[in-house]
Amino acid sequence: MSYIMIDIESDGPIPGDYSMICFGAVLVDPALDRTFYGKIKPISEQFNPEALAISGFSREETLEFDDPKTVMTDFKTWIQENSKGRPIFISDNNGFDWMFICWYFHHFIGENPFGYSSRRLSDLFCGLEKDTFAKWKHLRKTVHTHNPVDDAMGNAEVLLMMKKEMDLKISLK
């Protein structure tokens, strides 16, 4: 099993009617040196200017981005080349990020290499802390910039810290 931390930016609230603009992925291992970045041409005429502004790109810039099928095929290849066993999708907001990644995989290449499930970093942290309201975002080392690779990297750093803490707790028992 390999955890792959994902973050996406979009120009609206749902896939299909709106577009995933870009996404980043980080293989969660101690080196944190295997990343993927995809910039995707819009698939819809609809876009929310406020949502798009978060990505830092203009609509004109996004129209020059790459073909979604090509990007998703390249991402599938990257997942296969960089993960051991079943890849596990994890993100800060998997309800949002998963929705786009899953939809784009199925829509453009007919399958999702992550299968049908995902994990949410916040829920794992709250479970580790035994506190449903535990805060964790201050633990990121990489600054949250809305560049999806940076954001996925910061979240991957937190997951590695959690693993280290959990290993310590297990070894102390």
Coordinates of N, CA and C in Angstrom, one line a residue:
M1 N 0.8 -1.2 0.0 CA 0.0 0.0 0.0 C 0.9 1.2 0.0
S2 N 0.5 2.2 -0.8 CA 1.2 3.5 -0.8 C 0.2 4.6 -0.7
Y3 N 0.4 5.5 0.2 CA -0.4 6.7 0.4 C 0.0 7.8 -0.6
I4 N -0.9 8.3 -1.3 CA -0.7 9.4 -2.2 C -1.5 10.6 -1.8
M5 N -0.9 11.7 -1.3 CA -1.6 12.9 -0.9 C -1.9 13.7 -2.1
I6 N -3.1 14.1 -2.2 CA -3.7 14.9 -3.3 C -4.2 16.2 -2.9
D7 N -4.1 17.2 -3.7 CA -4.8 18.5 -3.6 C -5.2 19.0 -4.9
I8 N -6.4 19.5 -5.0 CA -6.8 20.0 -6.3 C -7.3 21.5 -6.2
E9 N -7.3 22.2 -7.3 CA -7.9 23.5 -7.4 C -8.9 23.4 -8.6
S10 N -10.0 24.1 -8.4 CA -11.0 24.0 -9.5 C -11.6 25.4 -9.7
D11 N -12.4 25.5 -10.7 CA -13.1 26.8 -11.0 C -14.6 26.8 -10.6
G12 N -15.0 25.8 -9.8 CA -16.3 25.7 -9.3 C -16.5 24.6 -8.4
P13 N -17.8 24.4 -7.9 CA -18.0 23.4 -6.8 C -18.1 21.9 -7.2
I14 N -18.4 21.6 -8.4 CA -18.6 20.2 -8.8 C -18.0 19.9 -10.1
P15 N -17.5 18.7 -10.3 CA -16.9 18.3 -11.6 C -18.0 18.1 -12.7
G16 N -17.7 18.3 -13.9 CA -18.6 18.2 -15.0 C -19.2 19.5 -15.4
D17 N -19.9 20.1 -14.5 CA -20.4 21.5 -14.7 C -19.3 22.5 -14.7
Y18 N -18.3 22.2 -13.8 CA -17.2 23.1 -13.7 C -15.9 22.2 -13.9
S19 N -14.7 22.9 -13.8 CA -13.5 22.2 -14.2 C -12.5 22.1 -13.1
M20 N -11.8 21.0 -13.1 CA -10.6 20.9 -12.2 C -9.5 21.7 -13.0
I21 N -8.9 22.6 -12.4 CA -7.9 23.5 -13.1 C -6.5 22.9 -13.0
C22 N -6.1 22.4 -11.8 CA -4.8 21.8 -11.6 C -4.9 20.9 -10.3
F23 N -3.9 20.0 -10.2 CA -3.8 19.2 -9.0 C -2.4 18.8 -8.8
G24 N -2.1 18.4 -7.6 CA -0.8 18.0 -7.2 C -0.9 16.7 -6.4
A25 N 0.1 15.9 -6.5 CA 0.2 14.6 -5.8 C 1.6 14.4 -5.2
V26 N 1.6 13.8 -4.0 CA 2.9 13.5 -3.4 C 2.8 12.1 -2.9
L27 N 3.8 11.3 -3.3 CA 3.9 10.0 -2.7 C 4.4 10.2 -1.2
V28 N 3.6 9.6 -0.3 CA 4.0 9.8 1.1 C 5.0 8.8 1.6
D29 N 6.2 9.2 1.5 CA 7.4 8.4 2.0 C 8.3 9.4 2.6
P30 N 9.3 8.9 3.4 CA 10.2 9.9 4.1 C 10.9 10.9 3.2
A31 N 11.2 10.6 2.0 CA 11.9 11.5 1.1 C 11.0 12.6 0.6
L32 N 9.7 12.3 0.4 CA 8.8 13.3 -0.2 C 9.3 13.9 -1.5
D33 N 9.9 13.1 -2.3 CA 10.6 13.6 -3.5 C 9.9 13.1 -4.8
R34 N 8.8 12.4 -4.7 CA 8.1 12.0 -5.9 C 6.7 12.7 -5.9
T35 N 6.6 13.7 -6.9 CA 5.4 14.5 -7.0 C 4.9 14.4 -8.4
F36 N 3.7 14.8 -8.6 CA 3.0 15.0 -9.9 C 2.2 16.3 -9.8
Y37 N 2.3 17.0 -11.0 CA 1.5 18.2 -11.1 C 0.9 18.2 -12.5
G38 N -0.4 18.4 -12.5 CA -1.2 18.5 -13.7 C -2.0 19.8 -13.8
K39 N -1.9 20.4 -15.0 CA -2.7 21.6 -15.2 C -3.7 21.2 -16.4
I40 N -5.0 21.4 -16.2 CA -6.0 20.8 -17.1 C -6.8 21.9 -17.7
K41 N -6.9 21.9 -19.0 CA -7.8 22.8 -19.8 C -9.3 22.6 -19.3
P42 N -10.0 23.7 -19.1 CA -11.4 23.6 -18.7 C -12.2 22.7 -19.7
I43 N -13.2 22.1 -19.0 CA -14.1 21.2 -19.8 C -15.5 21.8 -19.9
S44 N -15.7 22.9 -19.4 CA -17.0 23.6 -19.4 C -16.8 25.1 -19.6
E45 N -17.9 25.7 -20.2 CA -17.9 27.1 -20.4 C -18.1 27.8 -19.0
Q46 N -18.7 27.1 -18.1 CA -19.1 27.7 -16.8 C -17.8 27.8 -15.9
F47 N -17.7 28.9 -15.2 CA -16.7 29.0 -14.1 C -17.1 30.1 -13.2
N48 N -16.6 29.9 -11.9 CA -16.9 30.9 -10.9 C -15.6 31.7 -10.7
P49 N -15.6 33.0 -11.0 CA -14.4 33.8 -10.9 C -13.7 33.7 -9.5
E50 N -14.5 33.7 -8.5 CA -14.0 33.6 -7.1 C -13.2 32.3 -6.9
A51 N -13.8 31.2 -7.3 CA -13.2 29.9 -7.2 C -11.9 29.8 -8.0
L52 N -12.0 30.3 -9.2 CA -10.8 30.3 -10.1 C -9.7 31.1 -9.5
A53 N -10.0 32.3 -8.9 CA -9.0 33.2 -8.4 C -8.1 32.5 -7.3
I54 N -8.7 31.5 -6.6 CA -7.9 30.8 -5.6 C -6.7 30.1 -6.2
S55 N -6.9 29.6 -7.4 CA -5.8 28.9 -8.1 C -4.7 29.8 -8.5
G56 N -5.0 31.1 -8.7 CA -4.0 32.1 -9.1 C -3.9 32.2 -10.6
F57 N -4.7 31.5 -11.3 CA -4.7 31.5 -12.8 C -5.9 32.3 -13.3
S58 N -5.7 32.9 -14.5 CA -6.8 33.6 -15.2 C -7.5 32.5 -16.1
R59 N -8.7 32.8 -16.5 CA -9.4 32.0 -17.4 C -8.6 31.8 -18.7
E60 N -8.1 32.9 -19.2 CA -7.3 32.8 -20.4 C -6.1 31.9 -20.3
E61 N -5.4 31.9 -19.1 CA -4.3 31.0 -18.9 C -4.8 29.5 -18.9
T62 N -5.9 29.3 -18.2 CA -6.4 27.9 -18.1 C -6.8 27.3 -19.5
L63 N -7.2 28.2 -20.4 CA -7.6 27.7 -21.7 C -6.4 27.1 -22.5
E64 N -5.2 27.5 -22.1 CA -3.9 26.9 -22.7 C -3.4 25.7 -22.0
F65 N -4.0 25.2 -20.9 CA -3.6 24.1 -20.2 C -3.7 22.8 -21.0
D66 N -3.3 21.7 -20.4 CA -3.3 20.4 -21.2 C -4.6 19.7 -21.2
D67 N -4.7 18.8 -22.2 CA -5.9 18.0 -22.4 C -6.1 17.1 -21.2
P68 N -7.4 17.1 -20.7 CA -7.7 16.3 -19.5 C -7.3 14.8 -19.7
K69 N -7.6 14.2 -20.8 CA -7.3 12.8 -21.0 C -5.8 12.5 -20.9
T70 N -5.0 13.4 -21.5 CA -3.6 13.2 -21.5 C -3.1 13.3 -20.0
V71 N -3.5 14.3 -19.3 CA -3.1 14.5 -17.9 C -3.5 13.4 -17.0
M72 N -4.7 12.9 -17.2 CA -5.2 11.8 -16.3 C -4.5 10.5 -16.7
T73 N -4.2 10.3 -17.9 CA -3.4 9.1 -18.4 C -2.0 9.2 -17.8
D74 N -1.4 10.4 -17.9 CA -0.1 10.5 -17.3 C -0.1 10.3 -15.8
F75 N -1.1 10.8 -15.1 CA -1.2 10.6 -13.7 C -1.4 9.2 -13.3
K76 N -2.2 8.4 -14.1 CA -2.3 7.0 -13.8 C -1.0 6.3 -13.9
T77 N -0.2 6.6 -15.0 CA 1.1 6.0 -15.2 C 2.0 6.4 -14.0
W78 N 2.0 7.6 -13.6 CA 2.8 8.1 -12.4 C 2.5 7.3 -11.2
I79 N 1.2 7.1 -10.9 CA 0.7 6.3 -9.8 C 1.3 4.9 -9.9
Q80 N 1.1 4.3 -11.0 CA 1.6 2.9 -11.2 C 3.1 2.8 -11.0
E81 N 3.9 3.8 -11.5 CA 5.3 3.7 -11.4 C 5.8 4.1 -10.0
N82 N 5.0 4.8 -9.2 CA 5.5 5.3 -7.9 C 4.9 4.6 -6.7
S83 N 3.9 3.8 -6.8 CA 3.3 3.2 -5.7 C 3.6 1.7 -5.6
K84 N 3.6 1.2 -4.4 CA 3.8 -0.2 -4.2 C 2.4 -0.8 -3.7
G85 N 1.9 -1.8 -4.4 CA 0.6 -2.3 -4.0 C -0.5 -1.3 -4.4
R86 N -1.6 -1.4 -3.6 CA -2.7 -0.6 -3.9 C -2.4 0.9 -3.5
P87 N -2.7 1.8 -4.4 CA -2.5 3.2 -4.0 C -3.7 3.7 -3.2
I88 N -3.4 4.4 -2.1 CA -4.5 5.0 -1.3 C -4.5 6.5 -1.4
F89 N -5.7 7.0 -1.8 CA -5.9 8.4 -2.0 C -6.2 9.0 -0.6
I90 N -5.5 10.1 -0.3 CA -5.7 10.8 0.9 C -5.5 12.3 0.6
S91 N -6.3 13.1 1.3 CA -6.2 14.5 1.2 C -6.8 15.2 2.4
D92 N -6.6 16.5 2.4 CA -7.1 17.4 3.5 C -8.6 17.4 3.4
N93 N -9.1 17.5 2.2 CA -10.6 17.6 2.1 C -11.0 16.6 1.0
N94 N -11.0 15.3 1.4 CA -11.3 14.3 0.4 C -12.7 14.4 -0.2
G95 N -13.6 14.9 0.5 CA -15.0 15.1 -0.1 C -14.9 15.9 -1.4
F96 N -14.1 16.9 -1.4 CA -13.9 17.8 -2.6 C -12.9 17.2 -3.6
D97 N -11.7 17.0 -3.1 CA -10.6 16.6 -4.0 C -10.9 15.2 -4.6
W98 N -11.4 14.3 -3.8 CA -11.8 13.0 -4.4 C -12.8 13.1 -5.5
M99 N -13.8 13.9 -5.2 CA -14.9 14.0 -6.2 C -14.4 14.4 -7.6
F100 N -13.5 15.3 -7.7 CA -12.9 15.7 -8.9 C -12.0 14.7 -9.5
I101 N -11.1 14.2 -8.7 CA -10.1 13.2 -9.3 C -10.9 11.9 -9.8
C102 N -11.8 11.4 -9.0 CA -12.5 10.2 -9.3 C -13.3 10.5 -10.6
W103 N -14.0 11.6 -10.7 CA -14.8 11.9 -11.9 C -13.9 12.0 -13.1
Y104 N -12.8 12.8 -13.0 CA -11.9 12.9 -14.2 C -11.4 11.6 -14.6
F105 N -10.9 10.7 -13.7 CA -10.4 9.4 -14.1 C -11.5 8.6 -14.8
H106 N -12.7 8.5 -14.2 CA -13.7 7.7 -14.9 C -14.2 8.3 -16.2
H107 N -14.3 9.7 -16.2 CA -14.8 10.3 -17.4 C -13.8 10.3 -18.6
F108 N -12.5 10.5 -18.3 CA -11.6 10.6 -19.4 C -10.8 9.3 -19.7
I109 N -10.6 8.4 -18.7 CA -9.9 7.2 -19.0 C -10.6 5.9 -18.6
G110 N -11.8 6.0 -18.1 CA -12.7 4.9 -17.9 C -12.4 4.1 -16.6
E111 N -11.5 4.5 -15.8 CA -11.2 3.8 -14.5 C -10.4 4.7 -13.6
N112 N -10.5 4.4 -12.3 CA -9.8 5.1 -11.3 C -8.8 4.2 -10.6
P113 N -7.5 4.4 -10.7 CA -6.5 3.5 -10.1 C -6.6 3.5 -8.6
F114 N -7.3 4.4 -7.9 CA -7.5 4.4 -6.5 C -8.7 3.6 -6.1
G115 N -9.5 3.1 -7.0 CA -10.6 2.3 -6.7 C -11.8 3.2 -6.3
Y116 N -12.5 2.8 -5.2 CA -13.7 3.6 -4.9 C -13.7 4.2 -3.5
S117 N -12.5 4.4 -2.9 CA -12.5 4.9 -1.6 C -11.3 5.9 -1.4
S118 N -11.4 6.7 -0.4 CA -10.4 7.7 -0.1 C -10.3 7.9 1.4
R119 N -9.3 8.6 1.9 CA -9.1 8.9 3.3 C -9.0 10.4 3.5
R120 N -9.4 10.8 4.7 CA -9.3 12.3 5.0 C -8.2 12.4 6.1
L121 N -7.2 13.3 5.9 CA -6.2 13.5 6.8 C -6.7 14.0 8.2
S122 N -7.6 14.9 8.2 CA -8.1 15.5 9.4 C -8.8 14.4 10.3
D123 N -9.5 13.5 9.7 CA -10.1 12.4 10.5 C -9.1 11.5 11.1
L124 N -8.0 11.2 10.4 CA -6.9 10.4 10.9 C -6.3 11.1 12.1
F125 N -6.0 12.4 12.0 CA -5.4 13.2 13.1 C -6.3 13.2 14.3
C126 N -7.6 13.5 14.1 CA -8.5 13.5 15.2 C -8.6 12.2 15.9
G127 N -8.6 11.1 15.2 CA -8.5 9.8 15.8 C -7.3 9.5 16.6
L128 N -6.1 9.9 16.1 CA -4.9 9.8 16.8 C -4.9 10.6 18.1
E129 N -5.4 11.8 18.0 CA -5.5 12.7 19.2 C -6.7 12.3 20.1
K130 N -7.6 11.5 19.7 CA -8.8 11.2 20.4 C -9.6 12.4 20.8
D131 N -9.7 13.3 19.8 CA -10.4 14.6 19.9 C -11.0 15.0 18.6
T132 N -12.3 14.9 18.5 CA -12.9 15.2 17.2 C -12.8 16.6 16.7
F133 N -12.3 17.5 17.5 CA -12.0 18.9 17.1 C -10.6 19.2 17.1
A134 N -9.7 18.3 17.1 CA -8.2 18.5 17.1 C -7.8 19.3 15.9
K135 N -7.0 20.3 16.0 CA -6.4 21.1 14.9 C -5.0 20.6 14.6
W136 N -4.8 20.6 13.3 CA -3.5 20.0 12.8 C -2.8 20.9 11.7
K137 N -3.5 21.8 11.1 CA -2.9 22.5 10.0 C -1.6 23.3 10.4
H138 N -1.4 23.7 11.6 CA -0.2 24.4 12.1 C 1.0 23.4 12.0
L139 N 0.8 22.2 11.8 CA 1.9 21.2 11.8 C 2.6 21.1 10.4
R140 N 2.0 21.7 9.4 CA 2.6 21.7 8.1 C 3.9 22.4 8.1
K141 N 4.9 21.9 7.4 CA 6.2 22.6 7.3 C 6.2 23.4 6.0
T142 N 5.6 22.8 4.9 CA 5.5 23.6 3.7 C 4.3 24.5 3.8
V143 N 4.5 25.7 3.4 CA 3.5 26.8 3.5 C 2.3 26.4 2.6
H144 N 1.1 26.6 3.0 CA -0.1 26.4 2.2 C -0.3 27.6 1.3
T145 N 0.0 27.4 0.0 CA 0.0 28.5 -1.0 C -1.1 28.4 -2.0
H146 N -1.9 27.3 -2.0 CA -2.8 27.0 -3.1 C -2.2 26.5 -4.4
N147 N -0.8 26.4 -4.4 CA -0.2 25.6 -5.4 C -0.5 24.1 -4.9
P148 N -1.1 23.3 -5.7 CA -1.5 22.0 -5.2 C -0.4 21.1 -4.8
V149 N 0.8 21.2 -5.4 CA 1.9 20.4 -5.0 C 2.4 20.8 -3.6
D150 N 2.5 22.2 -3.4 CA 2.9 22.7 -2.1 C 1.9 22.2 -1.0
D151 N 0.6 22.3 -1.3 CA -0.4 22.0 -0.3 C -0.4 20.5 0.0
A152 N -0.3 19.7 -1.0 CA -0.2 18.2 -0.8 C 1.1 17.9 0.0
M153 N 2.2 18.6 -0.3 CA 3.4 18.3 0.4 C 3.3 18.7 1.9
G154 N 2.7 19.8 2.2 CA 2.5 20.1 3.6 C 1.6 19.1 4.3
N155 N 0.6 18.6 3.6 CA -0.3 17.6 4.2 C 0.4 16.3 4.4
A156 N 1.3 15.9 3.4 CA 2.1 14.7 3.5 C 3.1 14.8 4.7
E157 N 3.6 15.9 4.9 CA 4.5 16.1 6.1 C 3.8 15.8 7.4
V158 N 2.5 16.3 7.5 CA 1.7 16.0 8.7 C 1.5 14.5 8.8
L159 N 1.1 13.8 7.7 CA 0.9 12.4 7.8 C 2.1 11.6 8.2
L160 N 3.3 12.0 7.7 CA 4.5 11.4 8.2 C 4.8 11.6 9.7
M161 N 4.5 12.8 10.1 CA 4.7 13.1 11.6 C 3.7 12.3 12.4
M162 N 2.5 12.1 11.9 CA 1.5 11.3 12.6 C 2.0 9.8 12.7
K163 N 2.5 9.3 11.6 CA 3.0 8.0 11.5 C 4.2 7.8 12.5
K164 N 5.1 8.8 12.6 CA 6.2 8.7 13.5 C 5.7 8.7 14.9
E165 N 4.7 9.6 15.2 CA 4.1 9.6 16.6 C 3.4 8.3 16.9
M166 N 2.7 7.7 16.0 CA 2.0 6.5 16.2 C 3.0 5.3 16.4
D167 N 4.0 5.3 15.6 CA 5.0 4.3 15.8 C 5.7 4.4 17.2
L168 N 5.9 5.6 17.7 CA 6.5 5.8 19.0 C 5.5 5.3 20.1
K169 N 4.2 5.6 19.9 CA 3.2 5.2 20.9 C 3.1 3.7 20.9
I170 N 3.2 3.0 19.8 CA 3.1 1.6 19.7 C 4.4 1.0 20.4
S171 N 5.5 1.5 20.1 CA 6.8 1.0 20.6 C 6.9 1.2 22.1
L172 N 6.2 2.2 22.7 CA 6.3 2.4 24.1 C 5.4 1.5 24.9
K173 N 4.5 0.8 24.3 CA 3.5 -0.1 25.0 C 4.1 -1.4 25.3

